Every structure is written in structure tokens, then in C-alpha cells.
Coordinates of C-alpha atoms and ligand atoms in Angstrom, one line a residue:
Chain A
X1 CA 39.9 9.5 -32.5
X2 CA 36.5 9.8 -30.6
X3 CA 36.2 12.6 -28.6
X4 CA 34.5 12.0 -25.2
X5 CA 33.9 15.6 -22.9
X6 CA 36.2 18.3 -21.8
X7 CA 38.6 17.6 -19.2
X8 CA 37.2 20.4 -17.0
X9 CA 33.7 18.5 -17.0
X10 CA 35.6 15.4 -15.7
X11 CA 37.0 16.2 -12.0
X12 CA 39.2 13.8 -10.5
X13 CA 37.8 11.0 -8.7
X14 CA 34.7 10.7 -11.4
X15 CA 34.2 8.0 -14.3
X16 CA 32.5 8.8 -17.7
X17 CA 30.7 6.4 -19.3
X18 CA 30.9 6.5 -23.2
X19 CA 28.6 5.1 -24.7
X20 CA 29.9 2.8 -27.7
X21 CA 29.7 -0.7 -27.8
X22 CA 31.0 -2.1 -26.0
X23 CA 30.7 0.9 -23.8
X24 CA 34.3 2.5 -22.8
X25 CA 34.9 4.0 -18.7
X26 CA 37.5 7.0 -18.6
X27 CA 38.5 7.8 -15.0
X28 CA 40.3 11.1 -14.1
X29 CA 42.3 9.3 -11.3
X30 CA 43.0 11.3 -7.7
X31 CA 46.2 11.6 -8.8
X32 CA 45.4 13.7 -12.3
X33 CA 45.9 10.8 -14.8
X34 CA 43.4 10.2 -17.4
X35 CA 42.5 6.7 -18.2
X36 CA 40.3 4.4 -20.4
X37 CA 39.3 0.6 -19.6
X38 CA 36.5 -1.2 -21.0
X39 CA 33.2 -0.3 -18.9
X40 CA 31.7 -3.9 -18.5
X41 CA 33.2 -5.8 -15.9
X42 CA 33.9 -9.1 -17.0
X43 CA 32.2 -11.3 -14.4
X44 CA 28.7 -9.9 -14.9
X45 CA 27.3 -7.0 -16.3
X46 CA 28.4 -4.0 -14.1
X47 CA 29.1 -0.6 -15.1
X48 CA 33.0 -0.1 -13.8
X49 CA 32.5 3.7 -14.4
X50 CA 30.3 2.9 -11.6
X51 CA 32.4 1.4 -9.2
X52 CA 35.2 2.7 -7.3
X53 CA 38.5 4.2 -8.0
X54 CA 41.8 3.9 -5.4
X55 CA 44.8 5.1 -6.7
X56 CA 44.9 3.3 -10.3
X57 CA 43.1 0.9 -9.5
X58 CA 38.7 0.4 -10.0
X59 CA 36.6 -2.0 -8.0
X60 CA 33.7 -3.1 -9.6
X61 CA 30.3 -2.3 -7.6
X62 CA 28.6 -5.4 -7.8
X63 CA 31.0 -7.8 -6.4
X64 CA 34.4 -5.7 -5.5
X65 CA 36.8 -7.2 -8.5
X66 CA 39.8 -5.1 -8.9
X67 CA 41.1 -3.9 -12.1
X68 CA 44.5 -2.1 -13.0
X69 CA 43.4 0.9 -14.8
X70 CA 46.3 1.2 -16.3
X71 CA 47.0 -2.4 -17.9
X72 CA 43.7 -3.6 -17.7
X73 CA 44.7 -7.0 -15.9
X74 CA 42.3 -8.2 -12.5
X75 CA 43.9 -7.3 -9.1
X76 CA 41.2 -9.0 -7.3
X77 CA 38.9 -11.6 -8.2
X78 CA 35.6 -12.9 -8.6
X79 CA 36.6 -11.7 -12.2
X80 CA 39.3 -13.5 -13.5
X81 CA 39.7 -12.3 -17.4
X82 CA 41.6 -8.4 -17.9
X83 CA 39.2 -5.5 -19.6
X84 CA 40.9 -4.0 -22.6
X85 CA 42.6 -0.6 -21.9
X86 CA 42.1 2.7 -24.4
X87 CA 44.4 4.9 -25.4
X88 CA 43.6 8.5 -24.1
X89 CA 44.9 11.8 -26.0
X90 CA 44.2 15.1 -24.7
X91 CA 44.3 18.0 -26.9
X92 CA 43.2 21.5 -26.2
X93 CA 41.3 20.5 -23.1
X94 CA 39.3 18.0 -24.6
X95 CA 39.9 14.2 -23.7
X96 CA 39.9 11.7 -27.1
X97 CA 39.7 8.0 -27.2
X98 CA 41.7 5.2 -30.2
X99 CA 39.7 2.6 -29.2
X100 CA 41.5 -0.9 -28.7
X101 CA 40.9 -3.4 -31.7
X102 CA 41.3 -6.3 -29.5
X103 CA 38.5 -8.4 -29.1
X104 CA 36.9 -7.4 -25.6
X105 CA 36.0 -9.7 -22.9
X106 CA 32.6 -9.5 -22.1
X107 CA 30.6 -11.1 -19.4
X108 CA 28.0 -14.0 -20.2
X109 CA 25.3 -11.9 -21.1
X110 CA 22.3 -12.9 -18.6
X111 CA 19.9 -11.5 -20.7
X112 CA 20.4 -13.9 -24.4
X113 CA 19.4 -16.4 -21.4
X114 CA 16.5 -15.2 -20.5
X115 CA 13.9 -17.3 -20.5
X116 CA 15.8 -20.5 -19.4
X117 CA 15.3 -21.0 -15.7
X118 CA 18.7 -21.0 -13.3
X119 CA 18.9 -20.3 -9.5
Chain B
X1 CA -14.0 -0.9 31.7
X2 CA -15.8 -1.7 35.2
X3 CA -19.4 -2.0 35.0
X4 CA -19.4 -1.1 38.6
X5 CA -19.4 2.3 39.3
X6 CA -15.9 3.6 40.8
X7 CA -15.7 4.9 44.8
X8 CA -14.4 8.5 44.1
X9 CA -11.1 8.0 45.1
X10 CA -10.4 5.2 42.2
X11 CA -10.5 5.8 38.3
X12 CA -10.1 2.7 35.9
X13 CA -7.2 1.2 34.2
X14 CA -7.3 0.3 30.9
X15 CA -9.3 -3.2 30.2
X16 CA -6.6 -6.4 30.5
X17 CA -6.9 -6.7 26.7
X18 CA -5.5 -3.8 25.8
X19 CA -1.9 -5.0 27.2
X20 CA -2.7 -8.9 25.3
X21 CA -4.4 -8.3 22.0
X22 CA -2.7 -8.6 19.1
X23 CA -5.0 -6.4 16.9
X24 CA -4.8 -3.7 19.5
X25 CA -1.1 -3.8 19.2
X26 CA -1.0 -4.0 15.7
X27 CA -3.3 -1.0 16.0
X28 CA -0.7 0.7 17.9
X29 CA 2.3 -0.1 15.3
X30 CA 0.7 1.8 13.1
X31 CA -1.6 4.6 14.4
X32 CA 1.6 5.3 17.3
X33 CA 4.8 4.1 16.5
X34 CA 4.7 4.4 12.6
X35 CA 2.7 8.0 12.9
X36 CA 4.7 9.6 15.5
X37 CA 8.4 10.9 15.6
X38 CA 10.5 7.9 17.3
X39 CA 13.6 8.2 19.2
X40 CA 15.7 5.7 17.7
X41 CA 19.4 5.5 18.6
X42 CA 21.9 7.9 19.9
X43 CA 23.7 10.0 17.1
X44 CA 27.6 8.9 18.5
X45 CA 26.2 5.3 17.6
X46 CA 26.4 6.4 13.8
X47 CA 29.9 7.9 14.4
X48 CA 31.2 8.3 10.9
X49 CA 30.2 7.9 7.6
X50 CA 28.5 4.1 6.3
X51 CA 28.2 3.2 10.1
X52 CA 24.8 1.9 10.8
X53 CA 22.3 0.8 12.9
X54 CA 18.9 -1.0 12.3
X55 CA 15.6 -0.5 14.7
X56 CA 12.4 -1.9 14.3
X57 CA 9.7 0.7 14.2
X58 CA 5.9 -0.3 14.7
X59 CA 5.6 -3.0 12.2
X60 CA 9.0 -1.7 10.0
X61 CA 12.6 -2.0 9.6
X62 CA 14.4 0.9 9.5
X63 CA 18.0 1.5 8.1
X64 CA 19.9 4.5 9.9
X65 CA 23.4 5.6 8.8
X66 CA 25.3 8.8 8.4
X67 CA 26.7 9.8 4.7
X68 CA 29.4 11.1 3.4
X69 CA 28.5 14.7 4.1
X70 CA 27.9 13.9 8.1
X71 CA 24.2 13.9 7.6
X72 CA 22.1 11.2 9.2
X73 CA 19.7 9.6 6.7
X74 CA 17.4 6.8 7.5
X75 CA 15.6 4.3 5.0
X76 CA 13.3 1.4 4.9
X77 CA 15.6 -1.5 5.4
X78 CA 13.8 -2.7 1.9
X79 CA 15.8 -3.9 -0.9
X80 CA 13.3 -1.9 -4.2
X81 CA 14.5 -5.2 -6.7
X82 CA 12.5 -7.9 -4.6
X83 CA 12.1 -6.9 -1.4
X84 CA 15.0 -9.3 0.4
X85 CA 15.7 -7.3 3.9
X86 CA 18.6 -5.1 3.3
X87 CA 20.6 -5.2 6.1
X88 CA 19.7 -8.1 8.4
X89 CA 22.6 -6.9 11.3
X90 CA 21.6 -4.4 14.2
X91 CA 24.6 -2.4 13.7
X92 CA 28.0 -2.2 11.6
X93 CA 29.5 -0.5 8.9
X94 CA 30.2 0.1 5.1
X95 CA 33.0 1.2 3.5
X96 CA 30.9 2.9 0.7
X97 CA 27.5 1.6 -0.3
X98 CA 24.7 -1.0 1.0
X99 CA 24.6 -4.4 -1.1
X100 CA 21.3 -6.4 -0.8
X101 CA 22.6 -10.4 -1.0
X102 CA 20.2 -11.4 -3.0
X103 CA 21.4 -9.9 -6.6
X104 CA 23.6 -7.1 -5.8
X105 CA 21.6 -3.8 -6.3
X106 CA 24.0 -1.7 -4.4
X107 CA 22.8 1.7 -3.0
X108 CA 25.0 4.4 -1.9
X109 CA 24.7 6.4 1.4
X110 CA 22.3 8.5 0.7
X111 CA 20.1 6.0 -0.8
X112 CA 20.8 6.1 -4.6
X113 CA 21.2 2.4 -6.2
X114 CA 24.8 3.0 -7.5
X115 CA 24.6 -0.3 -9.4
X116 CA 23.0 -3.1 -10.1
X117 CA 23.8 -6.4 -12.4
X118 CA 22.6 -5.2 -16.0
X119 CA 21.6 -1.8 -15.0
X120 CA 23.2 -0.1 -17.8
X121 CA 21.2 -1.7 -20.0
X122 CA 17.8 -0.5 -18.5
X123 CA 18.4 3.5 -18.9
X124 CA 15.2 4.2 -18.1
X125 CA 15.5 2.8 -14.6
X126 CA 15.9 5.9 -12.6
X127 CA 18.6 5.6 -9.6
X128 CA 16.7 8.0 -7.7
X129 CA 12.9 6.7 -7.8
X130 CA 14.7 3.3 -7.5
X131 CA 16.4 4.1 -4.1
X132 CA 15.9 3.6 -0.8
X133 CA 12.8 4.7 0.3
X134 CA 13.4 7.9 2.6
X135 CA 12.1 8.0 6.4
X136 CA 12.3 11.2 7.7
X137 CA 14.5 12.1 10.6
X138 CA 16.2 14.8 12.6
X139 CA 18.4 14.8 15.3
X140 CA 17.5 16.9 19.0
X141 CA 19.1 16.1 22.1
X142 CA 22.2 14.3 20.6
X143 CA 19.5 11.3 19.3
X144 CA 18.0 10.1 16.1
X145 CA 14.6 10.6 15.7
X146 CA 12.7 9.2 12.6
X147 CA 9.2 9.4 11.6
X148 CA 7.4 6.7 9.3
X149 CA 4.3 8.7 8.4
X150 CA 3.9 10.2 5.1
X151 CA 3.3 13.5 6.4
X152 CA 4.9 13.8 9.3
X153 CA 3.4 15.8 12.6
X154 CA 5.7 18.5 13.8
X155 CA 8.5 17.6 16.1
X156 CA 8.5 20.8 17.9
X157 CA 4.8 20.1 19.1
X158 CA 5.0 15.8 19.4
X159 CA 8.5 16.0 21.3
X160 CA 9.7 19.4 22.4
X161 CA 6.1 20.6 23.5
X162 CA 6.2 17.5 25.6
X163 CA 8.9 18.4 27.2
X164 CA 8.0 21.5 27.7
X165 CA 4.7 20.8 29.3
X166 CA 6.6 18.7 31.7
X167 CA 9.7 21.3 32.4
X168 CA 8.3 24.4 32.4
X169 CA 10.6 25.9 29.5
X170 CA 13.0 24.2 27.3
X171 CA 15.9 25.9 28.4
X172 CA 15.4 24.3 31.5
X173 CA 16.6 20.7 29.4
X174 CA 19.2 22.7 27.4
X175 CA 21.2 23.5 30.9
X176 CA 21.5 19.7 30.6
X177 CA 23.7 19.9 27.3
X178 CA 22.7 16.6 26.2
X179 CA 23.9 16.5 23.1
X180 CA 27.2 17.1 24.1
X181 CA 27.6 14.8 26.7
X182 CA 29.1 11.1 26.1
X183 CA 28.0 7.9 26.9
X184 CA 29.4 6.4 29.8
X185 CA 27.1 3.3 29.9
X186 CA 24.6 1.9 27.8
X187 CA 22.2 -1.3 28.5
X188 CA 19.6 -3.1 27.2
X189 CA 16.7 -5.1 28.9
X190 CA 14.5 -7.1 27.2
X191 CA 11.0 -7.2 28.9
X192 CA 8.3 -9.3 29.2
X193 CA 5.9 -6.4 29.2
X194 CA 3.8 -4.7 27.0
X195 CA 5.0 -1.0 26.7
X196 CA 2.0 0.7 28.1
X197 CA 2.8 -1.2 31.7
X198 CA 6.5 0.5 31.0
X199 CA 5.0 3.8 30.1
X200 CA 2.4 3.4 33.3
X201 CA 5.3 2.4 35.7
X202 CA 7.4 5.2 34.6
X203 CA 4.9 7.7 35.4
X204 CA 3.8 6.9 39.1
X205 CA 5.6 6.7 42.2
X206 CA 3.0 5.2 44.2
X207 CA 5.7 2.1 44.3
X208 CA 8.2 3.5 45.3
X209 CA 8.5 3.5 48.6
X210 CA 7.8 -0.3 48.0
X211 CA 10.0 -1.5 45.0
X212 CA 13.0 1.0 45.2
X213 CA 14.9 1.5 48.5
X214 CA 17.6 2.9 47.0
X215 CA 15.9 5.3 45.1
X216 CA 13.8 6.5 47.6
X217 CA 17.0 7.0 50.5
X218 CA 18.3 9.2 48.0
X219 CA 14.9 11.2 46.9
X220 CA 12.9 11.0 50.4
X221 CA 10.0 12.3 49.3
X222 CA 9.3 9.8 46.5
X223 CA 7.6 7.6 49.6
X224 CA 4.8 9.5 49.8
X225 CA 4.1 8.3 46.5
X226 CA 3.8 11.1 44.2
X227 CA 5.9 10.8 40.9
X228 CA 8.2 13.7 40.3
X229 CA 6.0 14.3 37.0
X230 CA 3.1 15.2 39.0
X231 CA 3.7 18.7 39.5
X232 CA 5.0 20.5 36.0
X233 CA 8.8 21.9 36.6
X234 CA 9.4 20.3 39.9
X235 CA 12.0 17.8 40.3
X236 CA 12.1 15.6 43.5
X237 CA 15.1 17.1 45.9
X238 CA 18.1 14.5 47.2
X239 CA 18.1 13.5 51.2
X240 CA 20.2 16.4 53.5
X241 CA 23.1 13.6 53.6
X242 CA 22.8 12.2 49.8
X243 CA 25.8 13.4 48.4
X244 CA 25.2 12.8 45.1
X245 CA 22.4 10.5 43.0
X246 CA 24.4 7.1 43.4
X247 CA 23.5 3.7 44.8
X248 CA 24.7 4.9 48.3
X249 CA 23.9 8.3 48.5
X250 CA 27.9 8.9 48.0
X251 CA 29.7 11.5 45.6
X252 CA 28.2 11.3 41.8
X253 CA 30.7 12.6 38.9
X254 CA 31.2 15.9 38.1
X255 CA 28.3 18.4 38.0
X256 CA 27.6 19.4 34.3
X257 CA 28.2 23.3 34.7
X258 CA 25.8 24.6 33.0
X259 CA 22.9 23.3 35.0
X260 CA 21.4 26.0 37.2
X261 CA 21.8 26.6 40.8
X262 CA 17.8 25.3 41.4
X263 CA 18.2 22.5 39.3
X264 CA 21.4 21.3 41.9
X265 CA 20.4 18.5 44.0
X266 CA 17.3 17.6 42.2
X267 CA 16.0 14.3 39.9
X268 CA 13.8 15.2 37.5
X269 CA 11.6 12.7 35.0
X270 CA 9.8 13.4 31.8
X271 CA 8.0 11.0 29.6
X272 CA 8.1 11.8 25.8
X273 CA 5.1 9.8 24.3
X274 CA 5.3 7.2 22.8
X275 CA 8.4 5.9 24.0
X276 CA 11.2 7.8 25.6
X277 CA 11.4 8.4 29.5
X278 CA 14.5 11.1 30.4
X279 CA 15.7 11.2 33.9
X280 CA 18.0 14.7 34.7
X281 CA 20.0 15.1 38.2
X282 CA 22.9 17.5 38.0
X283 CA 26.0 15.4 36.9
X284 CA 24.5 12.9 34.3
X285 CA 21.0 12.5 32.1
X286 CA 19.5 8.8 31.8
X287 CA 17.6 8.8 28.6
X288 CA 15.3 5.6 27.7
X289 CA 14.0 4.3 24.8
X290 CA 11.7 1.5 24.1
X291 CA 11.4 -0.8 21.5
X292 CA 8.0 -2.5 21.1
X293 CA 8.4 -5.6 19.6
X294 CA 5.6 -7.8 20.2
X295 CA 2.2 -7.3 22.7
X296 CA 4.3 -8.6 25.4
X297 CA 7.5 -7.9 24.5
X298 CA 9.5 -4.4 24.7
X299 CA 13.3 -3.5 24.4
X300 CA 14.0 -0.8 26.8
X301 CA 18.0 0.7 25.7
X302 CA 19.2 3.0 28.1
X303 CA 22.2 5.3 27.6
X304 CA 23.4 7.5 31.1
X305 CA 25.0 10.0 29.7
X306 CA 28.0 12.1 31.3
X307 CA 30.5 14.5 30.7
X308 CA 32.7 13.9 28.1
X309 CA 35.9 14.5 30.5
X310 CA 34.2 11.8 32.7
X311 CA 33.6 9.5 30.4
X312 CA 37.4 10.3 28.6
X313 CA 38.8 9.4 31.8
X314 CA 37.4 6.8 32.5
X315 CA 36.3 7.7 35.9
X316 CA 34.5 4.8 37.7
X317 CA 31.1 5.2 37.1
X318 CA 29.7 2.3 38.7
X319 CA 27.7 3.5 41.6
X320 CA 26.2 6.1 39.5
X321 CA 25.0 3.6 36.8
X322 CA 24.0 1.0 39.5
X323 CA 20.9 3.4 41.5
X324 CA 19.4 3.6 38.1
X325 CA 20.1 0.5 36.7
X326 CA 18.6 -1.4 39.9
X327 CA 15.8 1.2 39.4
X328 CA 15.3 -0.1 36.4
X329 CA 15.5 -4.2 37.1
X330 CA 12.8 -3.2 40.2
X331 CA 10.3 -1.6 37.7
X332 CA 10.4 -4.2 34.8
X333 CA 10.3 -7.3 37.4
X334 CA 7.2 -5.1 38.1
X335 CA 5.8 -5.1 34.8
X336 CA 7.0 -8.7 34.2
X337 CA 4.9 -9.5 37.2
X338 CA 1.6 -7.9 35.7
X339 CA 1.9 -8.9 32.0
X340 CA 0.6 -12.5 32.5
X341 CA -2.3 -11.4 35.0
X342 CA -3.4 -9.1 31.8
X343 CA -5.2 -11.9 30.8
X344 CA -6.8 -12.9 33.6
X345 CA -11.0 -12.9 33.4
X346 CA -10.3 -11.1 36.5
X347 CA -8.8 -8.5 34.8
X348 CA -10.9 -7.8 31.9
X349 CA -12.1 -4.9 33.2
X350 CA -9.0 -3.3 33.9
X351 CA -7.7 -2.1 37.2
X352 CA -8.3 0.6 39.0
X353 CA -5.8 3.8 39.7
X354 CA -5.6 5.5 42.9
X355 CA -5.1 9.9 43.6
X356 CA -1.6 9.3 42.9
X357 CA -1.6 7.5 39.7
X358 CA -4.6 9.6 38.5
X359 CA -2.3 11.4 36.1
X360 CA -2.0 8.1 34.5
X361 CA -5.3 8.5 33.5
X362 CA -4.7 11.5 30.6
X363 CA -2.1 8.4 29.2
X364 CA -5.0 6.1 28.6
X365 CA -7.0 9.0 27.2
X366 CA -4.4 10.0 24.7
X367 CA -4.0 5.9 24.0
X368 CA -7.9 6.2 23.3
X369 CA -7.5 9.0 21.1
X370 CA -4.8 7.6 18.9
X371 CA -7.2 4.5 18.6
X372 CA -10.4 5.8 18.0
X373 CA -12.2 4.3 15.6
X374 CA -9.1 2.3 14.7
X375 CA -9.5 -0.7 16.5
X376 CA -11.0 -4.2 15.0
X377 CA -14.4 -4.8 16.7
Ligands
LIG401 S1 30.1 -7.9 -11.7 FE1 32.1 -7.1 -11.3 S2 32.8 -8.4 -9.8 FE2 30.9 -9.3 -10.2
LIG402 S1 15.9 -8.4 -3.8 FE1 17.6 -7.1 -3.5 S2 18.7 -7.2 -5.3 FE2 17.0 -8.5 -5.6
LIG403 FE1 9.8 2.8 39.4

């Protein structure tokens, strides 16, 4: 289990961004529940701990996909692939993480192209 | 200016190029409209959090919006990535943040870039220093007034000591409530004009008597031709049978109560250099802004202002808005008229002003000032 921060430093409405790798989002939803989802959108690099949370549901920032928080699966594209989903533990007030072991979907990373001209 | 020496009665004009050049306007983007505090758009036009507007300021785009905690910021309408123009609409709203279109760096309300493709991977990016860049801004009078300079002049002496100096006391435009009021009609002229014409109209009332039959049936003394900003605190009374400041002299709305008893019955005008002219009369406030957008080109937006009630009720307005608005057709058709005879070899030397317009003279003067020195040669 990793441990990630108190649950009294996470209000609800707020994403923390943990920083493994891949790197892991854990929202504390408006509604109280504390979930996990891969932090990387899968349509381009985009911190989802950055984006916005309605009801169980995250939009990405950059481009306004939709993921379930809850399964992981897209609500609303440009994204089309699901991000994993973590298993979340509290104990004592302190929020822990077991990690998925499936293989993650990650974005094409723009930045293993760089140097290769595309507009 | 004239090489001829002037008969006594007359004092010159400004030469024609200062109303034609482009280096003297691009002089006055920056040493007027991007020093001084600028009245930009009325606060109810930013009437809830992510709605925006976007004004051109001197030679600048400027973002203005309200965030989440009611506060109204304003921004260079400059995306920090690569510079793409942020928001290309004059007005609209966002749910939660500002996208540029060109690679998504998304900034929130209050100007912090919230996200951006890859920006996890750059830590050292601060969201902050990598925001939109802050314009400073306040709000007076139930406007949005921003300031481009770096080190902005005080408000209290640019705007409120001008109105002041015009009205005797400032209480005497706080009887007005005009932040409180609503507005009942706003419109926009575009004119072929450069705004020191607008500014030079606004202040005399030698053509009056000439250009405005309505307005002058209404406030008889305007035909003897002196502006009612001649005289500091004195406001230009309405005809013994004008019932109220409307196209024909019948009823205007109701009388905002908090105006005093010797401010019944009487127009006043003040000009807020650079570019706001305010027009009080007991039941409604007409308050101008102008846009300079090219040498011969200005904006003019004008909002008349009313009662909420009124406004709520939607009492008919018309003849109320029609004076001014006629007013207002008369003296750009005026400017219009003079703007291509700026250029005239006739006119290179300017004009000339007569008793009446002398007043019109400090204006030029404090255009002078702000250009000293500044000007290409
Ligand atoms: S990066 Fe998430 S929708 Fe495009
Ligand atoms: S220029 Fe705005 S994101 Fe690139
Ligand atoms: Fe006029």
C-alpha cells in the first residue's frame, strides 16, 4: 500500500497528484468519496488531477474528455481509451493507494518525437 | 501653429496633423491611452463569473472578466506559450478557464495556466510567472477601469480629481448613484473621427444653437454658446415648459431620489480625460466612452443609465434615449465632416478657437504635455 496524504489535507472538490509513474490522480469527490484514476489523460499528456471534477465524473483540461472516476471508462471523447482505476484504503485518516497492475494507457508521448517536424 | 499673429479674440487649434499622423497617434496609444486609467466597459457587462469582454487599449488587447470570487480582473489578451491572441471575441463567457486555440494552455480566472499539454513534465514551469499578464483595474461609478502602465498614476487624482474640478465636490456625482443604476440603453457609433475632434466637440457649445435643436429647446441657454463645462459646478437649467430632458421636452422617467433639490431641472457635462464624457440630468446619467482605434477612427459606446425599477419595468424609454442619441448622431456627423479637411494644406496650421471654445485650449495644452518630447521629428 502507498500512502499518499491525510484525508483532512484533501478537501472535497480537490485532486492530488501522486507522483509515481505513471503518476496516480486521487479526487475527494463533492459528494465525500475518495477515488484514484490514472493521472495522464489518454489523448495527450494532461494532468486529470488538473481538470475538473462533476459528480464522479473528471473532464480533462486540455480538451474536455470525460472520465468515470469510478470505472475508469471515457464518458466523452476526444479520448477514446479508459484510464486505469486504483484501489483507495483509508485507515486512521490517512488515504493509501494498491496500485492497478494492469498495463496503463498512456498517451503518444510528444516528446520521444521530438525532433521530427508535424503541424 | 499660425505664423500669423492671432486677433485677440481668436487662439489656435491644434495643427491638421495632429488629427492625421500616424506617429502622433501612435504617440498617443502609448504616452495616453496605455499610461492613463481607461474606462473600459460597464461592470453589469461582466455579470457573473468567466463572463468576458475584450477592449482595445492604445495599441493593446485587453481581456476583462470577473472570477470566481466576484472580483474583476483584467489581462493582456496574450497567450505566454507563443503569443496567438487569446480570446479573439468581444464578449462571451467560460464555464471555467480561458483556452488559447493554438495548443491548449488553459488559464484559470484569475490568470493561472491550470494546464497545458505536457506540463507535468516541465515542474519547473511556474503557473503563476506563466499566467496571464495582470493589467491593473478598479471599478468607480459602476465601470471598469484598467490601467496599462507599469506603475500606475493614482485614480483618485487622473479620474475623480477630474471630476471634481468640474463638479465642485464629489458628492455632487454620488447624488447620482451611478453604480447602482441599470442600463436601459446602450449604443455604439463608430466614427470617422479622430478622438481629439470627439473630445473638442464635447467640450463647446458654440454649435449648439446650430447642430442641436432639440437640445437647445430643452436647455435654452446652450444658444448663446457657452458649454455647460465652462463654469465649474454649474449645470445648464431646462426651458420653464421642458418637462423633463426628452426629445420633446415631455415627462422623462423617474427622478433618481437621491439627487438634490439644485441639481432638479439641470444637465450637467464632465469630460474625464482621456476618453469618458458623463452627462447627469435628474432621472438618468449618459456616460460615454471612446475607443480609439485608428487616427481616424474612434468607437464611442454609450450606456444611459436609469433606475433599476425603470429599467425592470420596462418603461418606454424611447424619448429619453432619442434627445441624446440625436445629440450624439449631430456631433459625430460634425466630426465626420472635419476629419478629411484635417489634411487640407489649408489646415496645416490648425484652426483657430473663438471666447467660447477658449477652454478648449487647456485640452491641447495637456495633449502637449503628454507629448512632449515624445513625438517623432
Ligand atoms: S488531453 Fe485530455 S482530452 Fe485532450
Ligand atoms: S500560443 Fe497559446 S498555447 Fe501556444
Ligand atoms: Fe454637441
Amino acid at each position: 500500500m502507498i500512502p499518499v496524504c491525510r484525508l483532512a489535507d484533501l478537501p472535497r472538490g480537490e485532486a492530488y497528484r501522486l507522483e509515481t509513474d505513471p503518476p496516480v490522480a486521487v479526487f475527494h469527490t463533492d459528494d465525500g468519496e475518495v477515488l484514484a484514476i490514472d493521472d495522464t489523460c489518454t489523448h495527450q499528456d494532461a494532468s486529470l488531477a488538473d481538470g475538473w471534477v462533476e459528480g464522479c465524473e473528471v473532464e480533462c483540461p486540455l480538451h474536455a474528455s470525460k472520465f468515470n472516476l469510478r470505472t475508469g471508462a471515457v464518458d466523452a471523447p476526444p479520448a477514446r481509451l479508459p484510464v486505469r482505476t486504483h484501489q483507495v484504503v483509508l485507515e486512521d485518516g490517512v488515504i493509501y493507494l494498491l496500485l492497478s497492475d494492469a498495463p496503463p494507457n498512456l498517451p503518444p508521448c510528444a516528446v520521444a518525437r521530438a525532433g521530427g517536424g508535424f503541424a | 501653429m499660425p505664423t500669423t499673429s492671432l486677433p485677440e479674440s481668436l487662439i489656435a487649434t491644434l495643427p491638421g496633423g495632429y488629427y492625421t499622423s500616424p506617429e502622433t497617434f501612435a504617440a498617443e496609444q502609448e504616452h495616453i491611452f496605455e499610461s492613463m486609467w481607461f474606462c473600459a466597459a460597464r461592470s453589469s457587462d461582466l455579470g457573473k463569473p468567466g463572463a468576458y469582454r475584450t477592449v482595445t487599449v492604445g495599441r493593446e488587447s485587453v481581456l476583462l472578466t470577473r472570477a470566481r470570487d466576484n472580483s474583476v480582473r483584467a489581462f493582456f489578451n496574450v497567450c505566454r506559450h507563443r503569443g496567438a491572441r487569446l480570446c479573439t471575441q468581444e464578449s462571451g463567457e467560460v464555464s471555467r478557464a480561458f483556452q488559447c486555440p493554438y495548443h491548449a494552455w488553459t488559464y484559470d480566472l484569475q490568470g493561472k495556466l491550470v494546464a497545458a499539454p505536457n506540463l507535468t513534465k516541465m515542474p519547473d514551469i511556474d503557473r503563476t510567472a506563466y499566467g496571464l499578464a495582470k493589467v491593473a483595474v478598479t471599478e468607480w461609478l459602476g465601470y471598469v477601469w484598467i490601467c496599462l502602465a507599469d506603475d500606475p498614476p493614482s485614480f483618485e487624482e487622473q479620474v475623480v480629481g477630474e471630476i471634481v474640478a468640474r463638479l465642485g465636490d464629489v458628492g455632487a456625482i454620488e447624488r447620482y448613484a451611478v453604480a447602482d443604476l441599470a442600463v436601459g440603453r446602450r449604443i455604439v457609433y463608430d466614427v470617422r473621427a479622430n478622438w481629439k475632434l470627439i473630445v473638442e466637440n464635447f467640450m463647446e457649445c458654440y454649435h449648439c444653437a446650430t447642430i442641436h435643436p432639440e437640445l437647445t429647446d430643452v436647455l435654452p441657454e446652450f444658444a448663446n454658446g457657452y458649454a455647460a463645462q465652462y463654469f465649474v459646478g454649474h449645470g445648464a437649467e431646462f426651458g420653464a415648459d421642458v418637462k423633463g430632458f426628452t426629445v420633446d421636452g415631455s415627462d422623462g422617467l423617474d427622478r433618481i431620489p437621491t439627487v438634490a433639490e439644485d441639481q432638479d431641472r439641470r444637465y450637467y457635462a464632465i469630460t474625464v480625460k482621456p476618453q469618458v464624457f458623463v452627462n447627469l440630468v435628474p432621472d438618468h446619467v449618459i456616460f460615454h466612452r471612446m475607443y480609439p482605434l485608428a487616427v481616424d477612427r474612434t468607437v464611442v459606446e454609450c450606456d444611459w443609465l436609469y433606475l433599476k425599477e425603470v429599467v425592470d419595468a420596462g418603461r418606454d424609454l424611447s424619448r429619453s434615449v432619442e434627445l441624446f442619441d440625436r445629440v450624439n448622431r449631430q456631433d459625430f456627423a460634425a466630426c465626420e465632416r472635419c476629419q478629411p479637411a484635417m489634411s487640407s494644406r489649408l489646415y496645416a496650421g490648425g484652426g483657430v478657437l473663438v471666447p467660447s471654445e477658449h477652454h478648449i485650449g487647456a485640452f491641447h495644452d495637456w495633449v502637449h504635455d503628454r507629448l512632449a518630447d515624445r513625438l517623432p521629428r
